[in-house]
């Protein structure tokens, strides 16, 4: 796989996965909308996000956040260094390195499908069942195409336009305590348009907030891993 193709794959999995939902986001989020503010600006936290077999580490302190997309079977990884709604990504693979900048909605876009789950989207019908966990189901609206074109800025190749899935449905269980979102389990189905052998995407999220048990150790893990992978970037090793 060439470096250009790898950039496109990384962008699809890490950066642009929910960009289409951001672009078409609505304000009809109900009581769940407050948790977007918690994760994007109000609270400091560290988190682990598992997307299928991939692991992502997130650290947010103040207006700054780091995201580590751990190396997978593909042999490449992505590092995100963001401030507010601007994120710089660095992709590394087999001795190659590429980078670019992207406007995002904040660190919440790196939590799988959590943003449209909390915020809703003009692309989906949304149903919320209140309890603990809170259950949310989004279903792609009739006549909505199964993809949107999204442009990712690549420093070497210039703007790259990608087809981003608008999934058939997204189902989520959200667990809260102490007025904060603690865990989320999300399953989503890719549309047949992409002819993927694995149509279901499974996301699991665990969040630990500043001052809580486990925060310091997870914070250290994110910082150490970010530094290790950035140092290894030019060597293409794991």
XYZ file of C-alpha atoms in Angstrom:
238
model
C 0.000 0.000 0.000
C 1.445 3.374 -1.005
C 1.801 6.252 1.374
C -0.989 8.201 -0.321
C -3.412 5.324 0.075
C -2.382 4.910 3.694
C -3.135 8.572 4.376
C -6.597 8.104 2.943
C -7.248 5.043 5.108
C -6.023 6.787 8.249
C -8.108 9.848 7.489
C -11.166 7.654 7.024
C -10.663 5.793 10.279
C -9.486 8.598 12.540
C -10.246 12.058 11.203
C -13.128 11.917 8.777
C -15.117 9.093 10.338
C -17.686 11.486 11.779
C -16.880 14.712 9.941
C -20.000 14.318 7.825
C -22.078 14.235 10.993
C -20.351 17.402 12.200
C -21.070 19.187 8.950
C -24.737 18.289 9.112
C -25.163 18.436 12.893
C -28.412 19.753 14.345
C -29.074 21.558 17.597
C -31.878 19.205 18.648
C -29.691 17.228 21.029
C -31.925 17.437 24.094
C -30.372 16.745 27.477
C -27.507 14.770 25.940
C -26.070 17.875 24.298
C -24.458 19.085 27.526
C -21.992 16.200 27.412
C -20.576 17.538 24.152
C -19.573 20.674 26.046
C -18.055 18.555 28.816
C -15.836 16.639 26.397
C -14.998 19.545 24.083
C -14.284 22.275 26.584
C -15.520 22.142 30.142
C -13.696 19.170 31.668
C -10.211 17.667 31.606
C -10.016 13.914 31.083
C -8.161 10.933 29.682
C -9.928 8.254 27.668
C -9.469 4.972 25.860
C -11.474 4.387 22.692
C -11.541 0.912 21.155
C -12.775 0.821 17.545
C -12.931 -2.821 16.503
C -9.343 -4.046 16.998
C -7.820 -0.557 17.099
C -6.996 1.367 20.270
C -7.038 5.149 20.550
C -5.820 7.135 23.563
C -7.133 10.640 24.227
C -5.910 13.290 26.659
C -7.586 16.691 26.991
C -6.365 19.428 29.303
C -7.680 22.943 28.890
C -7.993 23.794 25.195
C -5.315 21.295 24.164
C -5.681 17.604 23.374
C -3.602 14.684 22.144
C -4.876 11.581 20.368
C -2.800 8.432 19.842
C -4.014 5.956 17.224
C -2.005 2.879 18.184
C -0.270 0.828 15.451
C -2.434 -1.977 14.133
C -1.969 -4.861 11.727
C -1.651 -2.383 8.864
C 1.674 -1.200 10.326
C 0.860 2.500 10.477
C -0.317 4.863 13.174
C -1.629 8.398 13.564
C -0.904 11.091 16.143
C -3.189 14.087 16.669
C -2.170 17.350 18.334
C -5.140 19.648 18.599
C -6.188 22.999 19.992
C -9.845 23.903 20.002
C -11.290 23.120 16.589
C -7.988 22.777 14.740
C -6.045 19.514 14.721
C -2.682 18.601 13.224
C -2.325 14.926 12.316
C 0.865 12.992 11.691
C 0.717 9.591 9.994
C 3.658 7.188 10.161
C 4.274 3.913 8.355
C 7.321 1.817 7.425
C 9.769 4.701 7.490
C 7.354 7.166 5.897
C 5.799 10.187 7.533
C 3.013 12.465 6.396
C 1.055 15.224 8.083
C -1.643 17.776 7.615
C -4.140 19.992 9.413
C -7.883 19.609 9.676
C -10.707 21.699 11.068
C -12.678 19.576 13.520
C -15.522 20.033 15.976
C -13.195 19.403 18.910
C -11.761 16.264 20.521
C -15.160 14.572 20.614
C -14.804 13.713 16.905
C -12.142 11.165 17.868
C -14.615 9.153 19.962
C -15.991 7.022 17.148
C -19.668 7.837 16.528
C -20.242 9.559 19.866
C -20.883 13.022 18.410
C -23.952 12.144 16.305
C -25.185 9.926 19.164
C -25.152 12.894 21.558
C -25.978 15.658 19.101
C -28.135 14.115 16.412
C -27.692 14.784 12.706
C -29.826 15.826 9.765
C -28.749 12.574 8.120
C -30.382 10.331 10.730
C -33.656 9.750 12.526
C -32.864 9.604 16.251
C -34.598 7.820 19.108
C -33.525 8.131 22.763
C -34.674 5.795 25.560
C -33.897 7.282 28.971
C -32.457 5.190 31.767
C -28.998 4.081 32.801
C -27.696 3.151 30.371
C -29.314 5.629 28.021
C -30.060 3.920 24.713
C -29.796 5.840 21.447
C -30.654 4.591 17.953
C -29.930 6.561 14.785
C -31.247 5.362 11.412
C -30.227 6.905 8.092
C -33.125 8.909 6.702
C -34.833 7.826 3.471
C -33.298 9.306 0.322
C -30.053 10.155 2.129
C -27.122 8.739 0.061
C -24.894 6.185 1.829
C -21.836 8.461 1.678
C -20.656 12.068 1.674
C -17.531 13.530 0.088
C -15.184 15.096 2.644
C -11.873 16.857 1.946
C -8.852 16.197 4.186
C -5.824 18.502 3.949
C -2.617 16.581 3.184
C 0.665 18.516 3.433
C 2.365 16.410 0.736
C -0.414 15.622 -1.736
C -2.723 18.569 -1.143
C -6.457 18.300 -0.449
C -7.723 14.707 -0.592
C -11.425 14.084 -1.222
C -12.739 10.917 0.395
C -16.051 9.080 0.356
C -17.156 8.853 3.986
C -19.907 6.385 4.936
C -23.284 7.529 6.162
C -24.051 4.326 7.990
C -27.323 2.423 7.839
C -27.758 2.711 11.590
C -25.923 3.511 14.830
C -26.911 2.025 18.188
C -25.424 3.180 21.493
C -25.623 2.460 25.223
C -24.376 5.362 27.362
C -23.497 4.952 31.044
C -23.506 7.953 33.400
C -22.680 8.587 37.033
C -22.074 11.745 39.013
C -23.512 13.765 36.157
C -20.769 12.650 33.778
C -20.535 10.280 30.844
C -18.352 7.357 31.915
C -18.658 4.662 29.266
C -20.242 4.106 25.882
C -20.761 1.033 23.740
C -21.656 1.772 20.128
C -22.358 -0.522 17.176
C -22.812 0.803 13.644
C -23.498 -0.803 10.263
C -21.661 0.316 7.130
C -23.807 0.705 3.999
C -23.587 -1.899 1.229
C -22.263 0.831 -1.103
C -18.715 0.212 0.193
C -18.840 -3.563 -0.337
C -16.945 -4.260 2.893
C -16.581 -7.801 4.181
C -17.036 -6.541 7.740
C -20.070 -4.297 7.865
C -20.367 -3.783 11.620
C -18.150 -1.317 13.497
C -17.938 -1.755 17.274
C -16.824 1.097 19.511
C -16.187 1.028 23.257
C -15.288 4.162 25.214
C -14.042 4.625 28.771
C -13.470 8.124 30.197
C -11.640 9.088 33.407
C -11.822 12.708 34.535
C -9.199 14.903 36.202
C -8.858 14.177 39.915
C -10.449 10.738 39.742
C -8.801 7.398 40.460
C -6.900 6.226 37.422
C -6.620 9.631 35.774
C -2.942 10.222 36.575
C -1.827 6.813 35.315
C -3.884 7.033 32.105
C -2.626 10.582 31.505
C 0.950 9.341 31.833
C 0.225 6.467 29.466
C -1.055 8.840 26.769
C 1.896 11.210 27.107
C 4.473 8.423 27.073
C 2.899 6.650 24.121
C 2.570 9.873 22.146
C 6.270 10.617 22.697
C 7.363 7.063 21.870
C 5.435 6.888 18.623
C 6.497 10.361 17.534
C 10.139 9.380 18.095
C 9.659 6.160 16.163
C 7.824 7.864 13.347
C 10.844 8.390 11.117
C 11.927 4.750 11.624
C 8.612 3.076 10.815
C 8.821 0.759 13.817
C 6.207 -0.032 16.467
